[in-house]
mmCIF file of C-alpha atoms in Angstrom:
data_model
loop_
_atom_site.group_PDB
_atom_site.id
_atom_site.type_symbol
_atom_site.label_atom_id
_atom_site.label_comp_id
_atom_site.label_asym_id
_atom_site.label_seq_id
_atom_site.Cartn_x
_atom_site.Cartn_y
_atom_site.Cartn_z
ATOM 1 C CA MET A 1 -5.314 22.374 2.051
ATOM 2 C CA ALA A 2 -4.492 22.147 -1.655
ATOM 3 C CA ARG A 3 -2.848 24.284 -4.296
ATOM 4 C CA ILE A 4 -5.279 25.135 -7.084
ATOM 5 C CA VAL A 5 -5.006 27.086 -10.339
ATOM 6 C CA MET A 6 -8.353 28.414 -11.617
ATOM 7 C CA LYS A 7 -8.760 29.704 -15.167
ATOM 8 C CA PHE A 8 -11.739 31.721 -16.400
ATOM 9 C CA GLY A 9 -12.446 32.302 -20.094
ATOM 10 C CA GLY A 10 -13.910 35.309 -21.861
ATOM 11 C CA THR A 11 -17.589 34.434 -21.462
ATOM 12 C CA SER A 12 -17.003 33.836 -17.739
ATOM 13 C CA VAL A 13 -15.683 37.410 -17.288
ATOM 14 C CA ALA A 14 -17.843 39.092 -19.933
ATOM 15 C CA ASP A 15 -18.934 41.969 -17.685
ATOM 16 C CA ILE A 16 -18.780 43.163 -14.073
ATOM 17 C CA VAL A 17 -21.721 40.951 -13.056
ATOM 18 C CA ARG A 18 -19.919 37.877 -14.428
ATOM 19 C CA ILE A 19 -16.644 38.972 -12.791
ATOM 20 C CA ARG A 20 -18.429 39.176 -9.430
ATOM 21 C CA ASN A 21 -19.673 35.628 -9.978
ATOM 22 C CA VAL A 22 -16.114 34.488 -10.791
ATOM 23 C CA ALA A 23 -14.910 36.173 -7.603
ATOM 24 C CA ARG A 24 -17.396 34.071 -5.619
ATOM 25 C CA HIS A 25 -15.887 30.904 -7.123
ATOM 26 C CA VAL A 26 -12.403 32.096 -6.158
ATOM 27 C CA LYS A 27 -13.492 33.154 -2.649
ATOM 28 C CA ARG A 28 -15.012 29.699 -2.068
ATOM 29 C CA GLU A 29 -11.630 28.036 -2.633
ATOM 30 C CA ALA A 30 -9.678 30.683 -0.700
ATOM 31 C CA ASP A 31 -12.068 30.443 2.273
ATOM 32 C CA ALA A 32 -11.512 26.673 2.299
ATOM 33 C CA GLY A 33 -7.851 27.371 3.013
ATOM 34 C CA HIS A 34 -6.485 26.470 -0.416
ATOM 35 C CA GLU A 35 -3.590 28.290 -2.087
ATOM 36 C CA VAL A 36 -5.086 29.819 -5.210
ATOM 37 C CA ALA A 37 -3.786 31.332 -8.428
ATOM 38 C CA VAL A 38 -6.320 32.620 -10.945
ATOM 39 C CA VAL A 39 -5.660 33.005 -14.676
ATOM 40 C CA VAL A 40 -8.068 35.169 -16.674
ATOM 41 C CA SER A 41 -8.845 35.813 -20.316
ATOM 42 C CA ALA A 42 -9.981 39.111 -21.792
ATOM 43 C CA MET A 43 -13.665 39.947 -21.484
ATOM 44 C CA ALA A 44 -15.743 38.315 -24.243
ATOM 45 C CA GLY A 45 -15.259 40.064 -27.582
ATOM 46 C CA LYS A 46 -12.496 42.361 -26.319
ATOM 47 C CA THR A 47 -9.603 40.547 -28.029
ATOM 48 C CA ASN A 48 -11.460 40.617 -31.357
ATOM 49 C CA GLU A 49 -11.983 44.359 -30.920
ATOM 50 C CA LEU A 50 -8.298 44.942 -30.148
ATOM 51 C CA VAL A 51 -7.207 42.823 -33.125
ATOM 52 C CA GLN A 52 -9.535 44.809 -35.386
ATOM 53 C CA TRP A 53 -8.075 48.083 -34.140
ATOM 54 C CA THR A 54 -4.543 46.958 -34.990
ATOM 55 C CA ARG A 55 -5.666 45.966 -38.482
ATOM 56 C CA GLU A 56 -7.373 49.299 -39.000
ATOM 57 C CA ALA A 57 -4.251 51.122 -37.837
ATOM 58 C CA SER A 58 -2.105 49.171 -40.309
ATOM 59 C CA PRO A 59 -2.819 45.927 -42.182
ATOM 60 C CA MET A 60 0.938 45.163 -42.082
ATOM 61 C CA HIS A 61 1.453 45.950 -38.391
ATOM 62 C CA ASP A 62 4.544 45.167 -36.332
ATOM 63 C CA ALA A 63 3.922 41.886 -34.462
ATOM 64 C CA ARG A 64 5.558 43.248 -31.311
ATOM 65 C CA GLU A 65 3.191 46.221 -31.199
ATOM 66 C CA TYR A 66 0.276 43.903 -32.012
ATOM 67 C CA ASP A 67 1.132 41.963 -28.851
ATOM 68 C CA ALA A 68 1.366 45.171 -26.819
ATOM 69 C CA VAL A 69 -2.189 46.030 -27.882
ATOM 70 C CA VAL A 70 -3.972 42.669 -27.655
ATOM 71 C CA ALA A 71 -2.370 41.690 -24.321
ATOM 72 C CA SER A 72 -4.130 44.634 -22.660
ATOM 73 C CA GLY A 73 -7.486 42.815 -22.591
ATOM 74 C CA GLU A 74 -6.302 40.258 -20.045
ATOM 75 C CA GLN A 75 -4.620 42.959 -17.955
ATOM 76 C CA VAL A 76 -7.926 44.808 -17.584
ATOM 77 C CA THR A 77 -9.738 41.636 -16.505
ATOM 78 C CA ALA A 78 -7.029 40.735 -13.969
ATOM 79 C CA GLY A 79 -7.200 44.169 -12.376
ATOM 80 C CA LEU A 80 -11.005 44.168 -12.215
ATOM 81 C CA LEU A 81 -11.118 40.694 -10.656
ATOM 82 C CA ALA A 82 -8.472 41.635 -8.070
ATOM 83 C CA ILE A 83 -10.467 44.753 -7.129
ATOM 84 C CA THR A 84 -13.659 42.690 -6.828
ATOM 85 C CA LEU A 85 -11.953 40.075 -4.649
ATOM 86 C CA GLN A 86 -10.471 42.767 -2.406
ATOM 87 C CA ASN A 87 -13.965 44.220 -2.005
ATOM 88 C CA MET A 88 -15.112 40.766 -0.837
ATOM 89 C CA GLY A 89 -12.388 40.650 1.797
ATOM 90 C CA VAL A 90 -10.013 38.369 -0.136
ATOM 91 C CA HIS A 91 -6.322 39.272 -0.110
ATOM 92 C CA ALA A 92 -5.749 39.422 -3.883
ATOM 93 C CA ARG A 93 -3.308 41.088 -6.256
ATOM 94 C CA SER A 94 -3.190 41.153 -10.065
ATOM 95 C CA TRP A 95 -0.049 40.310 -12.024
ATOM 96 C CA GLN A 96 0.838 40.551 -15.683
ATOM 97 C CA GLY A 97 2.595 37.697 -17.448
ATOM 98 C CA TRP A 98 5.986 39.407 -17.509
ATOM 99 C CA GLN A 99 5.886 39.973 -13.740
ATOM 100 C CA ILE A 100 5.789 36.243 -12.867
ATOM 101 C CA PRO A 101 7.739 35.971 -15.257
ATOM 102 C CA ILE A 102 6.301 33.671 -17.914
ATOM 103 C CA LYS A 103 9.203 33.410 -20.362
ATOM 104 C CA THR A 104 8.388 32.712 -24.013
ATOM 105 C CA ASP A 105 10.170 32.429 -27.328
ATOM 106 C CA ASN A 106 10.245 35.346 -29.756
ATOM 107 C CA ALA A 107 7.340 34.270 -32.002
ATOM 108 C CA HIS A 108 5.158 37.305 -31.323
ATOM 109 C CA GLY A 109 1.459 36.554 -31.743
ATOM 110 C CA ALA A 110 1.993 32.790 -31.411
ATOM 111 C CA ALA A 111 4.709 32.469 -28.762
ATOM 112 C CA ARG A 112 5.447 29.257 -26.892
ATOM 113 C CA ILE A 113 6.174 29.163 -23.174
ATOM 114 C CA LEU A 114 9.788 28.273 -22.460
ATOM 115 C CA ASP A 115 9.918 28.564 -18.678
ATOM 116 C CA ILE A 116 8.011 29.677 -15.588
ATOM 117 C CA ASP A 117 9.719 29.998 -12.227
ATOM 118 C CA GLY A 118 7.015 29.093 -9.716
ATOM 119 C CA ALA A 119 8.935 30.638 -6.782
ATOM 120 C CA PHE A 120 7.279 34.053 -7.172
ATOM 121 C CA LEU A 121 3.739 32.670 -6.950
ATOM 122 C CA ILE A 122 4.639 30.224 -4.163
ATOM 123 C CA LYS A 123 5.998 33.168 -2.162
ATOM 124 C CA ARG A 124 2.666 34.958 -2.660
ATOM 125 C CA PHE A 125 0.783 31.857 -1.535
ATOM 126 C CA GLY A 126 2.884 31.895 1.638
ATOM 127 C CA GLU A 127 1.695 35.445 2.287
ATOM 128 C CA GLY A 128 -1.929 34.305 1.994
ATOM 129 C CA GLN A 129 -2.407 36.084 -1.318
ATOM 130 C CA VAL A 130 -4.616 35.032 -4.207
ATOM 131 C CA ALA A 131 -2.574 35.790 -7.333
ATOM 132 C CA VAL A 132 -4.680 36.916 -10.294
ATOM 133 C CA VAL A 133 -2.568 36.456 -13.434
ATOM 134 C CA ALA A 134 -3.260 37.880 -16.891
ATOM 135 C CA GLY A 135 -3.359 34.879 -19.231
ATOM 136 C CA PHE A 136 -2.374 34.613 -22.890
ATOM 137 C CA GLN A 137 0.915 36.454 -22.418
ATOM 138 C CA GLY A 138 4.519 36.295 -21.297
ATOM 139 C CA ILE A 139 7.798 38.029 -21.979
ATOM 140 C CA GLY A 140 10.037 37.181 -24.922
ATOM 141 C CA PRO A 141 13.850 37.205 -25.234
ATOM 142 C CA ASP A 142 13.580 40.756 -26.625
ATOM 143 C CA ASN A 143 12.146 41.859 -23.242
ATOM 144 C CA ARG A 144 8.770 42.641 -24.784
ATOM 145 C CA ILE A 145 5.289 41.242 -24.152
ATOM 146 C CA ALA A 146 4.596 38.174 -26.293
ATOM 147 C CA THR A 147 1.135 36.618 -26.693
ATOM 148 C CA LEU A 148 0.484 32.889 -26.990
ATOM 149 C CA GLY A 149 -2.115 32.759 -29.761
ATOM 150 C CA ARG A 150 -5.884 32.490 -29.483
ATOM 151 C CA GLY A 151 -6.976 30.379 -26.526
ATOM 152 C CA GLY A 152 -3.578 30.907 -24.944
ATOM 153 C CA SER A 153 -4.972 31.513 -21.456
ATOM 154 C CA ASP A 154 -5.664 27.767 -21.185
ATOM 155 C CA THR A 155 -1.969 27.174 -21.839
ATOM 156 C CA SER A 156 -0.988 29.873 -19.325
ATOM 157 C CA ALA A 157 -3.078 28.186 -16.636
ATOM 158 C CA VAL A 158 -1.727 24.668 -17.200
ATOM 159 C CA ALA A 159 1.865 25.960 -17.386
ATOM 160 C CA ILE A 160 1.443 27.847 -14.106
ATOM 161 C CA ALA A 161 -0.125 24.761 -12.502
ATOM 162 C CA ALA A 162 2.908 22.726 -13.579
ATOM 163 C CA ALA A 163 5.335 25.384 -12.319
ATOM 164 C CA VAL A 164 3.808 25.604 -8.822
ATOM 165 C CA LYS A 165 3.075 21.844 -8.679
ATOM 166 C CA ALA A 166 -0.645 22.468 -8.211
ATOM 167 C CA ASP A 167 -2.905 19.669 -7.058
ATOM 168 C CA ARG A 168 -5.238 20.494 -9.908
ATOM 169 C CA CYS A 169 -5.995 23.049 -12.609
ATOM 170 C CA ASP A 170 -9.657 24.041 -13.011
ATOM 171 C CA ILE A 171 -10.602 25.388 -16.444
ATOM 172 C CA TYR A 172 -13.899 27.263 -16.015
ATOM 173 C CA THR A 173 -15.784 27.859 -19.231
ATOM 174 C CA ASP A 174 -19.344 28.200 -20.550
ATOM 175 C CA VAL A 175 -19.889 24.426 -20.662
ATOM 176 C CA ASP A 176 -20.007 22.073 -17.702
ATOM 177 C CA GLY A 177 -17.517 19.511 -18.981
ATOM 178 C CA VAL A 178 -16.389 17.428 -21.936
ATOM 179 C CA TYR A 179 -19.146 15.571 -23.771
ATOM 180 C CA THR A 180 -19.155 12.407 -25.863
ATOM 181 C CA THR A 181 -19.878 14.667 -28.835
ATOM 182 C CA ASP A 182 -21.308 18.107 -29.566
ATOM 183 C CA PRO A 183 -24.681 18.314 -27.729
ATOM 184 C CA ARG A 184 -25.898 20.778 -30.352
ATOM 185 C CA ILE A 185 -25.771 17.966 -32.923
ATOM 186 C CA GLU A 186 -26.640 15.007 -30.705
ATOM 187 C CA PRO A 187 -28.938 15.851 -27.761
ATOM 188 C CA LYS A 188 -28.157 12.421 -26.265
ATOM 189 C CA ALA A 189 -24.487 13.349 -25.815
ATOM 190 C CA ARG A 190 -23.317 12.630 -22.269
ATOM 191 C CA ARG A 191 -20.911 14.504 -20.050
ATOM 192 C CA LEU A 192 -17.820 12.429 -19.319
ATOM 193 C CA ALA A 193 -16.721 12.100 -15.699
ATOM 194 C CA LYS A 194 -13.136 11.387 -16.786
ATOM 195 C CA ILE A 195 -11.153 11.400 -20.015
ATOM 196 C CA SER A 196 -7.494 10.557 -20.553
ATOM 197 C CA PHE A 197 -4.935 13.157 -21.637
ATOM 198 C CA GLU A 198 -4.430 11.315 -24.931
ATOM 199 C CA GLU A 199 -8.139 11.184 -25.711
ATOM 200 C CA MET A 200 -8.603 14.859 -24.850
ATOM 201 C CA LEU A 201 -5.641 15.763 -27.057
ATOM 202 C CA GLU A 202 -7.259 13.958 -29.958
ATOM 203 C CA MET A 203 -10.664 15.512 -29.216
ATOM 204 C CA ALA A 204 -9.177 19.012 -29.050
ATOM 205 C CA SER A 205 -7.087 18.640 -32.201
ATOM 206 C CA LEU A 206 -9.933 17.029 -34.166
ATOM 207 C CA GLY A 207 -12.577 19.666 -33.621
ATOM 208 C CA ALA A 208 -13.715 19.806 -29.976
ATOM 209 C CA LYS A 209 -13.437 23.455 -28.884
ATOM 210 C CA VAL A 210 -13.402 22.976 -25.104
ATOM 211 C CA LEU A 211 -9.629 23.361 -24.632
ATOM 212 C CA GLN A 212 -6.714 24.706 -26.637
ATOM 213 C CA VAL A 213 -4.614 21.843 -28.027
ATOM 214 C CA ARG A 214 -1.339 23.167 -26.592
ATOM 215 C CA SER A 215 -2.805 23.321 -23.092
ATOM 216 C CA VAL A 216 -3.716 19.627 -23.281
ATOM 217 C CA GLU A 217 -0.224 18.770 -24.565
ATOM 218 C CA LEU A 218 1.277 20.626 -21.629
ATOM 219 C CA ALA A 219 -1.053 18.960 -19.120
ATOM 220 C CA MET A 220 -0.124 15.549 -20.509
ATOM 221 C CA VAL A 221 3.629 16.187 -20.394
ATOM 222 C CA HIS A 222 3.556 17.521 -16.821
ATOM 223 C CA ARG A 223 0.705 15.274 -15.610
ATOM 224 C CA VAL A 224 -1.421 18.215 -14.486
ATOM 225 C CA ARG A 225 -4.822 16.920 -13.360
ATOM 226 C CA THR A 226 -7.231 19.256 -15.128
ATOM 227 C CA PHE A 227 -10.933 19.777 -14.501
ATOM 228 C CA VAL A 228 -13.230 21.346 -17.102
ATOM 229 C CA ARG A 229 -15.992 23.108 -15.147
ATOM 230 C CA SER A 230 -18.764 25.633 -15.726
ATOM 231 C CA SER A 231 -18.430 29.135 -14.311
ATOM 232 C CA PHE A 232 -22.201 29.497 -14.764
ATOM 233 C CA ASP A 233 -22.911 26.991 -11.977
ATOM 234 C CA ASP A 234 -23.850 28.522 -8.627
ATOM 235 C CA PRO A 235 -20.516 28.954 -6.780
ATOM 236 C CA ASP A 236 -22.145 27.809 -3.538
ATOM 237 C CA ALA A 237 -24.087 24.841 -4.923
ATOM 238 C CA PRO A 238 -23.565 21.462 -3.190
ATOM 239 C CA GLY A 239 -20.360 19.754 -4.260
ATOM 240 C CA MET A 240 -18.787 22.814 -5.894
ATOM 241 C CA GLY A 241 -16.095 22.900 -3.209
ATOM 242 C CA ASP A 242 -15.383 19.155 -3.360
ATOM 243 C CA LEU A 243 -11.585 18.910 -3.516
ATOM 244 C CA LEU A 244 -11.328 15.445 -5.054
ATOM 245 C CA ASN A 245 -14.421 15.195 -7.220
ATOM 246 C CA PRO A 246 -15.994 18.546 -8.139
ATOM 247 C CA PRO A 247 -18.629 18.698 -10.894
ATOM 248 C CA GLY A 248 -17.171 18.688 -14.390
ATOM 249 C CA THR A 249 -14.837 16.446 -16.382
ATOM 250 C CA LEU A 250 -11.440 15.353 -15.095
ATOM 251 C CA ILE A 251 -8.636 15.090 -17.659
ATOM 252 C CA CYS A 252 -6.098 12.710 -16.182
ATOM 253 C CA ASP A 253 -3.737 9.780 -16.645
ATOM 254 C CA GLU A 254 -5.174 6.693 -18.278
ATOM 255 C CA GLU A 255 -4.439 4.763 -15.065
ATOM 256 C CA GLU A 256 -7.043 6.825 -13.183
ATOM 257 C CA ILE A 257 -9.826 5.612 -15.459
ATOM 258 C CA VAL A 258 -11.005 2.277 -14.099
ATOM 259 C CA GLU A 259 -13.620 1.376 -16.711
ATOM 260 C CA GLN A 260 -12.307 2.243 -20.161
ATOM 261 C CA GLN A 261 -14.902 2.450 -22.901
ATOM 262 C CA VAL A 262 -13.892 1.192 -26.333
ATOM 263 C CA VAL A 263 -14.938 4.555 -27.806
ATOM 264 C CA THR A 264 -14.972 7.689 -25.660
ATOM 265 C CA GLY A 265 -16.194 10.347 -28.070
ATOM 266 C CA ILE A 266 -16.947 11.528 -31.585
ATOM 267 C CA ALA A 267 -15.322 14.757 -32.829
ATOM 268 C CA TYR A 268 -15.793 16.590 -36.090
ATOM 269 C CA ALA A 269 -14.268 19.433 -38.063
ATOM 270 C CA LYS A 270 -16.098 21.185 -40.857
ATOM 271 C CA ASP A 271 -14.718 23.284 -43.721
ATOM 272 C CA GLU A 272 -12.059 20.824 -44.829
ATOM 273 C CA ALA A 273 -10.849 20.758 -48.424
ATOM 274 C CA GLN A 274 -9.394 17.845 -50.375
ATOM 275 C CA ILE A 275 -6.505 18.380 -52.801
ATOM 276 C CA SER A 276 -5.253 15.648 -55.144
ATOM 277 C CA LEU A 277 -2.102 15.575 -57.258
ATOM 278 C CA ARG A 278 -2.438 13.096 -60.121
ATOM 279 C CA ARG A 279 0.415 11.048 -61.631
ATOM 280 C CA VAL A 280 3.254 12.356 -59.521
ATOM 281 C CA GLY A 281 6.600 10.714 -60.266
ATOM 282 C CA ASP A 282 7.212 8.068 -57.581
ATOM 283 C CA ARG A 283 10.741 8.739 -56.353
ATOM 284 C CA PRO A 284 12.490 9.387 -53.026
ATOM 285 C CA GLY A 285 11.931 12.898 -51.682
ATOM 286 C CA VAL A 286 8.777 13.696 -53.633
ATOM 287 C CA ALA A 287 6.612 13.889 -50.488
ATOM 288 C CA ALA A 288 9.100 16.218 -48.813
ATOM 289 C CA GLY A 289 9.142 18.318 -51.963
ATOM 290 C CA ILE A 290 5.372 18.770 -51.718
ATOM 291 C CA PHE A 291 4.707 19.095 -48.014
ATOM 292 C CA GLY A 292 7.847 21.036 -47.078
ATOM 293 C CA PRO A 293 6.876 24.164 -49.072
ATOM 294 C CA LEU A 294 3.271 23.878 -47.823
ATOM 295 C CA ALA A 295 4.528 23.865 -44.220
ATOM 296 C CA GLU A 296 6.788 26.853 -44.923
ATOM 297 C CA SER A 297 3.680 28.707 -46.104
ATOM 298 C CA ASN A 298 1.979 27.880 -42.751
ATOM 299 C CA ILE A 299 -0.592 25.612 -44.418
ATOM 300 C CA ASN A 300 -1.746 22.890 -42.048
ATOM 301 C CA VAL A 301 -1.931 19.599 -43.946
ATOM 302 C CA ASP A 302 -3.972 16.910 -42.249
ATOM 303 C CA MET A 303 -5.073 13.620 -43.815
ATOM 304 C CA ILE A 304 -2.632 12.237 -46.397
ATOM 305 C CA VAL A 305 -3.387 9.297 -48.701
ATOM 306 C CA GLN A 306 -0.947 8.003 -51.317
ATOM 307 C CA ASN A 307 -1.769 5.490 -54.058
ATOM 308 C CA ILE A 308 0.975 3.923 -56.183
ATOM 309 C CA SER A 309 0.229 3.088 -59.818
ATOM 310 C CA GLU A 310 0.318 -0.535 -60.958
ATOM 311 C CA ASP A 311 3.676 -0.122 -62.696
ATOM 312 C CA GLY A 312 5.167 1.645 -59.645
ATOM 313 C CA LYS A 313 6.277 4.702 -61.631
ATOM 314 C CA PHE A 314 3.618 7.165 -60.547
ATOM 315 C CA THR A 315 1.594 7.995 -57.473
ATOM 316 C CA ASP A 316 -1.565 9.945 -56.686
ATOM 317 C CA MET A 317 -1.168 12.140 -53.597
ATOM 318 C CA THR A 318 -4.348 13.250 -51.801
ATOM 319 C CA PHE A 319 -4.428 15.386 -48.662
ATOM 320 C CA THR A 320 -6.676 17.790 -46.782
ATOM 321 C CA VAL A 321 -6.231 21.422 -45.731
ATOM 322 C CA PRO A 322 -8.612 23.932 -44.114
ATOM 323 C CA SER A 323 -10.950 25.348 -46.768
ATOM 324 C CA GLY A 324 -9.590 28.840 -46.129
ATOM 325 C CA ASP A 325 -6.106 27.713 -47.198
ATOM 326 C CA VAL A 326 -7.079 26.133 -50.541
ATOM 327 C CA ASP A 327 -6.124 29.079 -52.760
ATOM 328 C CA LYS A 328 -2.810 29.530 -50.959
ATOM 329 C CA ALA A 329 -2.068 25.798 -51.219
ATOM 330 C CA LEU A 330 -2.906 25.712 -54.932
ATOM 331 C CA ALA A 331 -0.596 28.684 -55.538
ATOM 332 C CA VAL A 332 2.252 26.867 -53.791
ATOM 333 C CA LEU A 333 1.624 23.677 -55.776
ATOM 334 C CA GLU A 334 1.518 25.601 -59.058
ATOM 335 C CA ARG A 335 4.999 26.965 -58.330
ATOM 336 C CA LEU A 336 6.194 23.427 -57.637
ATOM 337 C CA LYS A 337 4.799 21.863 -60.813
ATOM 338 C CA THR A 338 8.047 21.886 -62.788
ATOM 339 C CA THR A 339 10.163 20.584 -59.885
ATOM 340 C CA ILE A 340 7.697 17.976 -58.584
ATOM 341 C CA GLY A 341 6.190 16.942 -61.885
ATOM 342 C CA TYR A 342 2.499 16.055 -61.834
ATOM 343 C CA ASP A 343 -0.209 15.880 -64.492
ATOM 344 C CA VAL A 344 -3.005 17.794 -62.805
ATOM 345 C CA VAL A 345 -4.085 19.147 -59.423
ATOM 346 C CA GLN A 346 -7.705 18.794 -58.320
ATOM 347 C CA SER A 347 -9.404 20.374 -55.323
ATOM 348 C CA GLU A 348 -12.785 20.172 -53.667
ATOM 349 C CA ALA A 349 -13.981 22.170 -50.655
ATOM 350 C CA GLY A 350 -16.954 21.554 -48.384
ATOM 351 C CA MET A 351 -15.621 18.380 -46.766
ATOM 352 C CA SER A 352 -15.874 17.381 -43.109
ATOM 353 C CA LYS A 353 -13.690 15.156 -40.971
ATOM 354 C CA VAL A 354 -15.459 12.956 -38.431
ATOM 355 C CA SER A 355 -13.305 11.130 -35.875
ATOM 356 C CA VAL A 356 -13.913 8.206 -33.532
ATOM 357 C CA ILE A 357 -11.714 8.417 -30.412
ATOM 358 C CA GLY A 358 -11.027 6.019 -27.552
ATOM 359 C CA ILE A 359 -8.090 4.482 -25.688
ATOM 360 C CA GLY A 360 -10.077 1.228 -25.559
ATOM 361 C CA MET A 361 -9.536 0.859 -29.318
ATOM 362 C CA ARG A 362 -6.003 -0.374 -28.586
ATOM 363 C CA SER A 363 -7.317 -3.683 -27.304
ATOM 364 C CA HIS A 364 -10.486 -4.137 -29.358
ATOM 365 C CA ALA A 365 -10.682 -5.299 -32.962
ATOM 366 C CA GLY A 366 -13.406 -4.305 -35.391
ATOM 367 C CA VAL A 367 -13.896 -0.695 -34.280
ATOM 368 C CA ALA A 368 -13.114 0.668 -37.751
ATOM 369 C CA ALA A 369 -15.248 -1.929 -39.513
ATOM 370 C CA THR A 370 -18.202 -0.981 -37.308
ATOM 371 C CA ALA A 371 -17.846 2.680 -38.323
ATOM 372 C CA PHE A 372 -17.528 1.904 -42.033
ATOM 373 C CA LYS A 373 -20.603 -0.354 -42.051
ATOM 374 C CA ALA A 374 -22.684 2.147 -40.064
ATOM 375 C CA LEU A 375 -21.869 4.943 -42.514
ATOM 376 C CA ALA A 376 -22.487 2.695 -45.512
ATOM 377 C CA ASP A 377 -25.920 1.806 -44.133
ATOM 378 C CA LYS A 378 -26.698 5.553 -44.158
ATOM 379 C CA SER A 379 -25.342 5.897 -47.736
ATOM 380 C CA ILE A 380 -22.507 8.170 -46.569
ATOM 381 C CA ASN A 381 -19.528 7.937 -48.921
ATOM 382 C CA ILE A 382 -16.044 7.914 -47.372
ATOM 383 C CA ARG A 383 -13.469 10.041 -49.215
ATOM 384 C CA ALA A 384 -10.393 9.232 -47.117
ATOM 385 C CA ILE A 385 -9.429 7.424 -43.920
ATOM 386 C CA THR A 386 -6.565 7.879 -41.471
ATOM 387 C CA THR A 387 -6.001 5.999 -38.247
ATOM 388 C CA SER A 388 -3.820 6.052 -35.163
ATOM 389 C CA GLU A 389 -3.715 3.823 -32.107
ATOM 390 C CA ILE A 390 -6.678 5.556 -30.461
ATOM 391 C CA LYS A 391 -8.562 7.263 -33.288
ATOM 392 C CA ILE A 392 -10.100 6.804 -36.722
ATOM 393 C CA SER A 393 -10.697 9.892 -38.886
ATOM 394 C CA ILE A 394 -13.028 9.726 -41.867
ATOM 395 C CA LEU A 395 -13.390 12.392 -44.581
ATOM 396 C CA ILE A 396 -16.939 12.809 -45.891
ATOM 397 C CA ASP A 397 -19.002 15.335 -47.809
ATOM 398 C CA GLY A 398 -19.966 18.260 -45.581
ATOM 399 C CA PRO A 399 -23.773 17.948 -45.803
ATOM 400 C CA TYR A 400 -23.585 14.507 -44.135
ATOM 401 C CA THR A 401 -21.675 15.726 -41.061
ATOM 402 C CA GLU A 402 -24.513 15.754 -38.543
ATOM 403 C CA LEU A 403 -25.929 12.440 -39.754
ATOM 404 C CA ALA A 404 -22.493 10.829 -39.503
ATOM 405 C CA VAL A 405 -21.893 12.151 -35.982
ATOM 406 C CA ARG A 406 -25.288 10.943 -34.729
ATOM 407 C CA THR A 407 -24.873 7.559 -36.441
ATOM 408 C CA LEU A 408 -21.433 6.879 -34.969
ATOM 409 C CA HIS A 409 -22.446 8.193 -31.543
ATOM 410 C CA SER A 410 -25.301 5.687 -31.502
ATOM 411 C CA ILE A 411 -23.513 2.672 -33.010
ATOM 412 C CA TYR A 412 -20.874 2.736 -30.259
ATOM 413 C CA GLY A 413 -23.494 3.075 -27.512
ATOM 414 C CA LEU A 414 -22.403 6.543 -26.416
ATOM 415 C CA ASP A 415 -26.036 7.663 -26.122
ATOM 416 C CA LYS A 416 -26.663 5.082 -23.367
ATOM 417 C CA GLN A 417 -26.096 5.830 -19.688
#
């Protein structure tokens, strides 16, 4: 017997037919004698509809009332799944986030989980109950529903798994695992059997859409073994009930991965924009004076490259932001011109960031050089480069994105079994 948390995303619970299929997955684990908690998202498209309604009601709506509206999608799904499970003979009950309780901070619309007392759910397990929990939500210090931001049900599931000390957390989605890159771009992309927490964190933050970044952070901190699985697989297919090695991709500690590849995957993010400040006075505090106000305006700055002039008096500062934030960033920089002091600001949209990721890079030289030569051979110009211990990110012109991804995927042998 094991303790399992199962999470199902919006496409997995898109309608009653899909919810019945989800219930079969849950019943399989319950019938095997496992203690099961299920976390559900809103039905596909429902959250977007609820968000649109709040905007139509008032473009400047109260964030607390926004949360009251958008949290209802998950509550509907939880109730429907509990009813379906009961109809299948499974002892199930639905619970909203505040009933657990999942305690959050007061940042309505983008709250962070502060604490979950697992005692409530463990008590339900002891009664033989499958607990169906509405994801994406908790209760803030103001005693009101607070939502966790888009994709927050992933975070709910991992946090609950940590709180009840689950043996594993299964994230069911519309794909059957984590791939070496996007199969839509590279048909030779392979499903990974295992990937480390660190690699998955980089993949998620650098463009892979399989898991929400915060859920991976949480899994890494609490060492929650997490499986990415497909809810579209037949619930009763061979191996689906395998406790130790079900189909999908296991996200786990690095120590669990016996054979570590030098490069594990290639991620990409489109719609990046490059902003350059020319001839900025080179003095202490100038970087803080630029990036502090950008952060206060909720502009996510990514790659940063600084070049000092030959005489050491001036610097060029280049960085990237999402294309949708360019106008806002330029407005902030214009206000800073007199205090920062720069000659001119230049911007260019339509960039893409392609990243090479792998824990094996720590112990292998020449990984970056291989990428640079491969791209040069394809006449792909590199605009900027940033590196960390397990990743290299390269900024290129947007039209070359797919070529760059396929080239790097091949040069590191990721297309070979």
